[in-house]
């Protein structure tokens, strides 16, 4: 069976957080995990970008993710009506049921994904949660399962009209001719015989036949069948033991029974009665067990011993009371039947066999009463002495065994194409493996139910899930279901009436646009997908509710890359290479905390919706895209621009965003824009970065489209995010005037590569930048700020917050006004950010390296990727003072701080110390040792005076249309950033 992919040595599964994803996001992940099941004709990017025709290439192909963004239906869907009409009589249509995945199962050491079809809430969640407990807490052992050696079903023949005193003689005659019976029978199933199956045995039974006088009769019943005596007689029943291989076997059994019956009846002089398969297949048993350390059974506020004691009490009650046992077994069959329906099995036959087995049929005589199908007990290691309340050396054990007849060949499996996908996700198991999976699901389902019933009860969790069905029945659109559920659960009133009251009161009946799908390339060798998993607990959130992201993306390298970020896992070198050197758990939690502090809130009359966690995830996704893209632009600008250009073009073609997002013209793709062969094309970090960037965008897009229940806001969120992506790819584009003050084109001969990682060019030492007139300098400065300020994403954060507000209040003019305010806030944030002492020191160090024309020696410190984006104040400083004056001012300041004379000489660009080339670390430390705010105070004050738009921002916030928002929050955001950067003293509040 197919092994599921594990994220890291910490055993973090790729399926973590699967239940929190949007529907289409889950489907996309399945396309990645099972590319052989969901083929596509698209071309994968496995060669150099220069060899690819971009005209018809999809975004996903460009990124190597094989994502087809056209409207493509996921194939696990309803049955075609034409097929249905040929399956049953009088067909009038089809009905749909949800298909879910039971996750976290490990069966006989093999991780297994199990599809389930069930309409009842909590079933899939319960088995997945139980499987996780049993697999993780038992050191990955999970379930141990087994089946009977052969897949035997019984073909039954009853012979009538044999005299009672001749029944035993007739039975012995048939037994004596068993080999002959087998030979005759196998003549009716030659193909099964050739596969190693066929009839392998014969049993003759003579069960008691009640006399006519002892049978229960209805009033006025006319007796037609008379056994001819008041004495009990016997039936003459022949069982043909048929090994059906991987088939369910019902049709084959009936064929054999009908073929053999005339021979047997003739031998004993009887009449042929019924000839049919028996669904009680006691020689086709499947068993599943688990063994869990008792202390790992602890649940909620209950210790492992307490839970075990209560669960054993519950199983003993079910053993003694058939009324309880019936409900006990019904819960088991919730799981078993769901897998049976999902995989095309005869769930009715499985149910019949299970309940007959529970009633003791086919077992010992003392089992002839209805009992639970599972059993639980506590056992100890052989050398453990049980004492007191100690749980050491004790194990809680569970077991379930039942007859189960399933098939993975023939029958209806070829009629409905969906079964090829559901069985494919299980790794195309044989019938024994499928049976073991089904009994393991049944055991997990019962374990989950028993644990809940024995502790906190089932209503709390079950009703939350049941409330989803109620919300749907009340007509809640997809984006409003969760908040409708939250309302009903919080008010302890779960009903259609209450749901309709909620929906009517808030008027949020809107329709969400269709999402995009993923597809795979059948020509590409399937690889396990790579993953990016992030888990963070927010300061104000309970530890049990962390914010998690689990992004699956295609593996372009030889093996999957798994990026894991949590409190217990330090950031890897790959994470820091792809994002930045500061990217770790503390950075993530700090960023989330800052975002919470600037959260846009409404006045009390307009309370927020119950989707704040979604808002946080959207913001975090946007931040991650920003960081990853900036890093990739610094290292592989050509490839990154190509990818972003394609994402934007396809987003425009989908009709979901304004065409103006793409700009006035498409960027030319020439040899100059293509990476050098052998450098970026097959760079291992780039092979991870490309599909990860695309996956982050798609997850963002899918969640916006499914869960933001306001179409104009959803489109604006997508457009704003694309604007950020576009702006980041233009930051260092030499075709954009004034794009980067740290990387200006000064002569036509400057054709150095975009791939230069630090952008410290070897130019003429005597080269200087001409000081521009003031008005031209200001226009150029504003162009720089306009473009680069988008990377601060303030507009995006405000729009994300707006998605948690009442959709009826989100008019298009109000949203546009909010976006304009966000753009001004980003402008102000950039102005503050660029004069922050630490940032300014790093950027001035980079500027000095560029002006000097010498590449700094060594790699003592890596300048952060943000340095390459440019700095508005540094631009202003260059254009107002000139390069030589900048060198002089900084040289004097560094000299006054006591720096080495060689560094001072190098900064000034003098011939003294020409042989001395400092390291990056030396230059940066020397500049940072200076009180830059004191040295450059007048220039900073003039820069703030020219660039700040504080008055315009305040005026805009006071506009009509923003009365629903807390204006103090809006007014305070810019000041919070200024305080954070330590530059508030340079600004004056309007």
Short mmCIF file of N, CA, C and O in Angstrom, two decimals, residues 51-129:
data_model
loop_
_atom_site.label_atom_id
_atom_site.label_comp_id
_atom_site.label_asym_id
_atom_site.label_seq_id
_atom_site.Cartn_x
_atom_site.Cartn_y
_atom_site.Cartn_z
N UNK A 51 14.70 27.52 -22.94
CA UNK A 51 14.28 26.52 -23.91
C UNK A 51 12.77 26.35 -23.93
O UNK A 51 12.24 25.51 -24.65
N UNK A 52 12.05 27.12 -23.12
CA UNK A 52 10.61 26.95 -22.98
C UNK A 52 9.87 27.99 -23.80
O UNK A 52 10.20 29.18 -23.79
N UNK A 53 8.85 27.55 -24.50
CA UNK A 53 7.96 28.47 -25.22
C UNK A 53 6.93 28.98 -24.22
O UNK A 53 6.07 28.22 -23.77
N UNK A 54 7.01 30.25 -23.86
CA UNK A 54 6.13 30.79 -22.83
C UNK A 54 4.74 31.10 -23.34
O UNK A 54 3.86 31.43 -22.57
N UNK A 55 4.51 30.99 -24.62
CA UNK A 55 3.23 31.40 -25.17
C UNK A 55 2.07 30.61 -24.58
O UNK A 55 1.04 31.16 -24.21
N UNK A 56 2.24 29.30 -24.51
CA UNK A 56 1.15 28.46 -24.04
C UNK A 56 1.48 27.76 -22.73
O UNK A 56 0.88 26.75 -22.40
N UNK A 57 2.46 28.29 -21.99
CA UNK A 57 2.87 27.63 -20.76
C UNK A 57 2.07 28.16 -19.59
O UNK A 57 1.90 29.36 -19.44
N UNK A 58 1.57 27.26 -18.76
CA UNK A 58 0.79 27.67 -17.60
C UNK A 58 1.69 28.19 -16.51
O UNK A 58 2.89 27.97 -16.49
N UNK A 59 1.08 28.91 -15.56
CA UNK A 59 1.84 29.40 -14.42
C UNK A 59 2.53 28.27 -13.71
O UNK A 59 3.68 28.36 -13.33
N UNK A 60 1.79 27.20 -13.49
CA UNK A 60 2.34 26.09 -12.73
C UNK A 60 3.50 25.45 -13.45
O UNK A 60 4.47 25.06 -12.83
N UNK A 61 3.38 25.32 -14.76
CA UNK A 61 4.47 24.72 -15.50
C UNK A 61 5.71 25.59 -15.38
O UNK A 61 6.82 25.09 -15.24
N UNK A 62 5.53 26.90 -15.44
CA UNK A 62 6.66 27.81 -15.31
C UNK A 62 7.34 27.64 -13.97
O UNK A 62 8.54 27.71 -13.84
N UNK A 63 6.53 27.40 -12.94
CA UNK A 63 7.10 27.22 -11.61
C UNK A 63 7.53 25.80 -11.36
O UNK A 63 8.15 25.51 -10.36
N UNK A 64 7.19 24.91 -12.26
CA UNK A 64 7.52 23.52 -12.04
C UNK A 64 6.49 22.81 -11.20
O UNK A 64 6.70 21.72 -10.71
N UNK A 65 5.33 23.43 -10.99
CA UNK A 65 4.33 22.84 -10.11
C UNK A 65 3.26 22.09 -10.87
O UNK A 65 2.43 21.42 -10.28
N UNK A 66 3.24 22.19 -12.17
CA UNK A 66 2.24 21.48 -12.99
C UNK A 66 0.82 21.87 -12.63
O UNK A 66 -0.06 21.03 -12.51
N UNK A 67 0.57 23.13 -12.39
CA UNK A 67 -0.76 23.57 -12.03
C UNK A 67 -1.46 24.16 -13.23
O UNK A 67 -0.96 25.08 -13.85
N UNK A 68 -2.60 23.61 -13.55
CA UNK A 68 -3.40 24.15 -14.65
C UNK A 68 -4.46 25.04 -14.04
O UNK A 68 -5.37 24.55 -13.38
N UNK A 69 -4.35 26.36 -14.28
CA UNK A 69 -5.28 27.27 -13.65
C UNK A 69 -6.57 27.44 -14.43
O UNK A 69 -7.36 28.31 -14.14
N UNK A 70 -6.80 26.63 -15.43
CA UNK A 70 -8.08 26.67 -16.12
C UNK A 70 -9.12 25.99 -15.24
O UNK A 70 -8.80 25.29 -14.30
N UNK A 71 -10.39 26.22 -15.56
CA UNK A 71 -11.46 25.62 -14.76
C UNK A 71 -11.54 24.14 -15.06
O UNK A 71 -12.07 23.72 -16.09
N UNK A 72 -10.99 23.36 -14.18
CA UNK A 72 -10.94 21.91 -14.39
C UNK A 72 -11.58 21.22 -13.20
O UNK A 72 -11.20 21.43 -12.06
N UNK A 73 -12.56 20.37 -13.45
CA UNK A 73 -13.28 19.70 -12.38
C UNK A 73 -12.41 18.62 -11.76
O UNK A 73 -11.66 17.93 -12.45
N UNK A 74 -12.50 18.51 -10.45
CA UNK A 74 -11.80 17.44 -9.77
C UNK A 74 -12.55 16.14 -10.05
O UNK A 74 -13.77 16.08 -9.94
N UNK A 75 -11.83 15.06 -10.43
CA UNK A 75 -12.52 13.86 -10.92
C UNK A 75 -13.26 13.05 -9.88
O UNK A 75 -14.07 12.19 -10.23
N UNK A 76 -12.99 13.26 -8.58
CA UNK A 76 -13.75 12.55 -7.56
C UNK A 76 -15.06 13.30 -7.38
O UNK A 76 -15.20 14.18 -6.53
N UNK A 77 -16.01 12.93 -8.20
CA UNK A 77 -17.27 13.67 -8.26
C UNK A 77 -18.42 12.72 -8.54
O UNK A 77 -18.24 11.50 -8.58
N UNK A 78 -19.61 13.28 -8.74
CA UNK A 78 -20.81 12.47 -8.90
C UNK A 78 -20.79 11.57 -10.13
O UNK A 78 -20.07 11.81 -11.09
N UNK A 79 -21.61 10.55 -10.09
CA UNK A 79 -21.71 9.58 -11.17
C UNK A 79 -22.42 10.18 -12.38
O UNK A 79 -23.42 10.90 -12.24
N UNK A 80 -21.87 9.92 -13.55
CA UNK A 80 -22.50 10.38 -14.78
C UNK A 80 -23.87 9.72 -14.93
O UNK A 80 -24.04 8.52 -14.71
N UNK A 81 -24.88 10.51 -15.34
CA UNK A 81 -26.24 9.98 -15.42
C UNK A 81 -26.37 8.87 -16.46
O UNK A 81 -27.17 7.95 -16.30
N UNK A 82 -25.59 8.96 -17.53
CA UNK A 82 -25.65 7.90 -18.55
C UNK A 82 -25.19 6.58 -17.97
O UNK A 82 -25.79 5.53 -18.22
N UNK A 83 -24.12 6.62 -17.19
CA UNK A 83 -23.63 5.41 -16.54
C UNK A 83 -24.66 4.92 -15.53
O UNK A 83 -24.95 3.72 -15.45
N UNK A 84 -25.22 5.83 -14.75
CA UNK A 84 -26.19 5.46 -13.73
C UNK A 84 -27.41 4.79 -14.35
O UNK A 84 -27.96 3.81 -13.80
N UNK A 85 -27.84 5.27 -15.49
CA UNK A 85 -29.03 4.72 -16.13
C UNK A 85 -28.83 3.27 -16.56
O UNK A 85 -29.79 2.51 -16.70
N UNK A 86 -27.57 2.90 -16.78
CA UNK A 86 -27.28 1.53 -17.16
C UNK A 86 -26.94 0.64 -15.98
O UNK A 86 -26.72 -0.56 -16.15
N UNK A 87 -26.90 1.21 -14.79
CA UNK A 87 -26.58 0.43 -13.59
C UNK A 87 -27.82 -0.11 -12.91
O UNK A 87 -27.82 -1.24 -12.40
N UNK A 88 -28.89 0.66 -12.87
CA UNK A 88 -30.12 0.22 -12.20
C UNK A 88 -31.32 0.50 -13.10
O UNK A 88 -31.20 1.15 -14.13
N UNK A 89 -32.46 -0.01 -12.68
CA UNK A 89 -33.69 0.16 -13.44
C UNK A 89 -34.41 1.44 -13.01
O UNK A 89 -34.29 1.86 -11.87
N UNK A 90 -35.16 2.00 -13.93
CA UNK A 90 -36.00 3.17 -13.65
C UNK A 90 -35.20 4.34 -13.08
O UNK A 90 -35.66 5.06 -12.21
N UNK A 91 -33.97 4.49 -13.54
CA UNK A 91 -33.10 5.55 -13.01
C UNK A 91 -33.68 6.92 -13.35
O UNK A 91 -34.11 7.17 -14.47
N UNK A 92 -33.68 7.82 -12.37
CA UNK A 92 -34.17 9.19 -12.61
C UNK A 92 -33.11 10.24 -12.31
O UNK A 92 -33.34 11.43 -12.49
N UNK A 93 -31.96 9.82 -11.83
CA UNK A 93 -30.91 10.79 -11.51
C UNK A 93 -29.89 10.17 -10.58
O UNK A 93 -29.83 8.96 -10.40
N UNK A 94 -29.05 11.01 -10.00
CA UNK A 94 -28.04 10.55 -9.05
C UNK A 94 -28.07 11.43 -7.81
O UNK A 94 -28.59 12.54 -7.83
N UNK A 95 -27.52 10.92 -6.73
CA UNK A 95 -27.38 11.67 -5.49
C UNK A 95 -25.91 11.72 -5.11
O UNK A 95 -25.16 10.78 -5.37
N UNK A 96 -25.50 12.81 -4.51
CA UNK A 96 -24.11 12.95 -4.11
C UNK A 96 -23.92 12.82 -2.62
O UNK A 96 -24.82 13.14 -1.83
N UNK A 97 -22.77 12.32 -2.21
CA UNK A 97 -22.39 12.24 -0.81
C UNK A 97 -20.95 12.76 -0.69
O UNK A 97 -20.16 12.63 -1.62
N UNK A 98 -20.61 13.32 0.46
CA UNK A 98 -19.24 13.83 0.64
C UNK A 98 -18.22 12.70 0.65
O UNK A 98 -18.46 11.63 1.19
N UNK A 99 -17.07 12.96 0.03
CA UNK A 99 -15.94 12.03 0.07
C UNK A 99 -14.85 12.67 0.91
O UNK A 99 -14.37 13.75 0.58
N UNK A 100 -14.49 12.02 2.01
CA UNK A 100 -13.45 12.55 2.88
C UNK A 100 -12.28 11.58 2.96
O UNK A 100 -12.34 10.46 2.45
N UNK A 101 -11.21 12.02 3.60
CA UNK A 101 -10.03 11.18 3.78
C UNK A 101 -9.78 10.97 5.27
O UNK A 101 -9.67 11.94 6.03
N UNK A 102 -9.69 9.70 5.66
CA UNK A 102 -9.25 9.36 7.01
C UNK A 102 -7.73 9.35 6.99
O UNK A 102 -7.11 8.60 6.22
N UNK A 103 -7.12 10.17 7.84
CA UNK A 103 -5.68 10.35 7.82
C UNK A 103 -5.04 9.76 9.08
O UNK A 103 -5.73 9.34 10.00
N UNK A 104 -3.73 9.76 9.09
CA UNK A 104 -2.91 9.36 10.24
C UNK A 104 -2.88 7.87 10.52
O UNK A 104 -2.35 7.45 11.55
N UNK A 105 -3.41 7.05 9.62
CA UNK A 105 -3.41 5.61 9.86
C UNK A 105 -2.05 5.00 9.52
O UNK A 105 -1.47 5.27 8.47
N UNK A 106 -1.56 4.17 10.43
CA UNK A 106 -0.41 3.32 10.17
C UNK A 106 -0.85 1.89 10.43
O UNK A 106 -1.21 1.54 11.56
N UNK A 107 -0.86 1.07 9.38
CA UNK A 107 -1.35 -0.30 9.48
C UNK A 107 -0.20 -1.24 9.12
O UNK A 107 0.33 -1.19 8.01
N UNK A 108 0.17 -2.06 10.06
CA UNK A 108 1.31 -2.98 9.87
C UNK A 108 2.56 -2.23 9.43
O UNK A 108 3.31 -2.67 8.56
N UNK A 109 2.75 -1.03 10.02
CA UNK A 109 3.94 -0.25 9.75
C UNK A 109 3.86 0.62 8.52
O UNK A 109 4.82 1.34 8.21
N UNK A 110 2.75 0.58 7.79
CA UNK A 110 2.62 1.35 6.56
C UNK A 110 1.63 2.49 6.72
O UNK A 110 0.45 2.25 6.99
N UNK A 111 2.08 3.76 6.59
CA UNK A 111 1.14 4.89 6.62
C UNK A 111 0.13 4.76 5.48
O UNK A 111 0.50 4.46 4.34
N UNK A 112 -1.13 4.97 5.78
CA UNK A 112 -2.19 4.71 4.80
C UNK A 112 -3.24 5.81 4.84
O UNK A 112 -3.69 6.20 5.91
N UNK A 113 -3.62 6.28 3.68
CA UNK A 113 -4.72 7.24 3.54
C UNK A 113 -5.96 6.45 3.12
O UNK A 113 -5.90 5.64 2.19
N UNK A 114 -7.08 6.67 3.81
CA UNK A 114 -8.27 5.85 3.58
C UNK A 114 -9.45 6.75 3.24
O UNK A 114 -9.87 7.58 4.05
N UNK A 115 -10.03 6.60 2.05
CA UNK A 115 -11.20 7.42 1.67
C UNK A 115 -12.46 6.93 2.37
O UNK A 115 -12.61 5.73 2.63
N UNK A 116 -13.35 7.87 2.66
CA UNK A 116 -14.61 7.55 3.33
C UNK A 116 -15.72 8.36 2.69
O UNK A 116 -15.54 9.54 2.39
N UNK A 117 -16.87 7.73 2.48
CA UNK A 117 -18.06 8.42 1.98
C UNK A 117 -19.12 8.32 3.06
O UNK A 117 -19.62 7.24 3.37
N UNK A 118 -19.47 9.46 3.64
CA UNK A 118 -20.43 9.46 4.75
C UNK A 118 -21.02 10.86 4.86
O UNK A 118 -20.34 11.86 4.62
N UNK A 119 -22.29 10.92 5.19
CA UNK A 119 -22.95 12.22 5.34
C UNK A 119 -22.98 12.67 6.79
O UNK A 119 -23.31 13.83 7.08
N UNK A 120 -22.64 11.79 7.72
CA UNK A 120 -22.73 12.13 9.13
C UNK A 120 -21.49 12.88 9.58
O UNK A 120 -20.36 12.40 9.39
N UNK A 121 -21.65 14.05 10.20
CA UNK A 121 -20.47 14.79 10.66
C UNK A 121 -19.78 14.07 11.80
O UNK A 121 -20.40 13.27 12.50
N UNK A 122 -18.53 14.35 11.98
CA UNK A 122 -17.66 13.87 13.05
C UNK A 122 -17.05 12.50 12.80
O UNK A 122 -16.09 12.13 13.47
N UNK A 123 -17.56 11.74 11.83
CA UNK A 123 -17.05 10.39 11.61
C UNK A 123 -15.60 10.45 11.11
O UNK A 123 -14.70 9.80 11.66
N UNK A 124 -15.35 11.21 10.05
CA UNK A 124 -14.00 11.30 9.49
C UNK A 124 -13.05 11.93 10.50
O UNK A 124 -11.91 11.48 10.67
N UNK A 125 -13.51 12.98 11.17
CA UNK A 125 -12.66 13.64 12.17
C UNK A 125 -12.32 12.69 13.31
O UNK A 125 -11.18 12.66 13.79
N UNK A 126 -13.30 11.91 13.74
CA UNK A 126 -13.08 11.00 14.87
C UNK A 126 -12.06 9.93 14.54
O UNK A 126 -11.14 9.66 15.32
N UNK A 127 -12.20 9.29 13.38
CA UNK A 127 -11.26 8.21 13.05
C UNK A 127 -9.86 8.76 12.80
O UNK A 127 -8.85 8.14 13.17
N UNK A 128 -9.76 9.95 12.21
CA UNK A 128 -8.45 10.55 11.96
C UNK A 128 -7.77 10.92 13.28
O UNK A 128 -6.56 10.69 13.45
N UNK A 129 -8.54 11.49 14.20
CA UNK A 129 -7.98 11.84 15.50
C UNK A 129 -7.54 10.62 16.29
O UNK A 129 -6.47 10.61 16.91
#
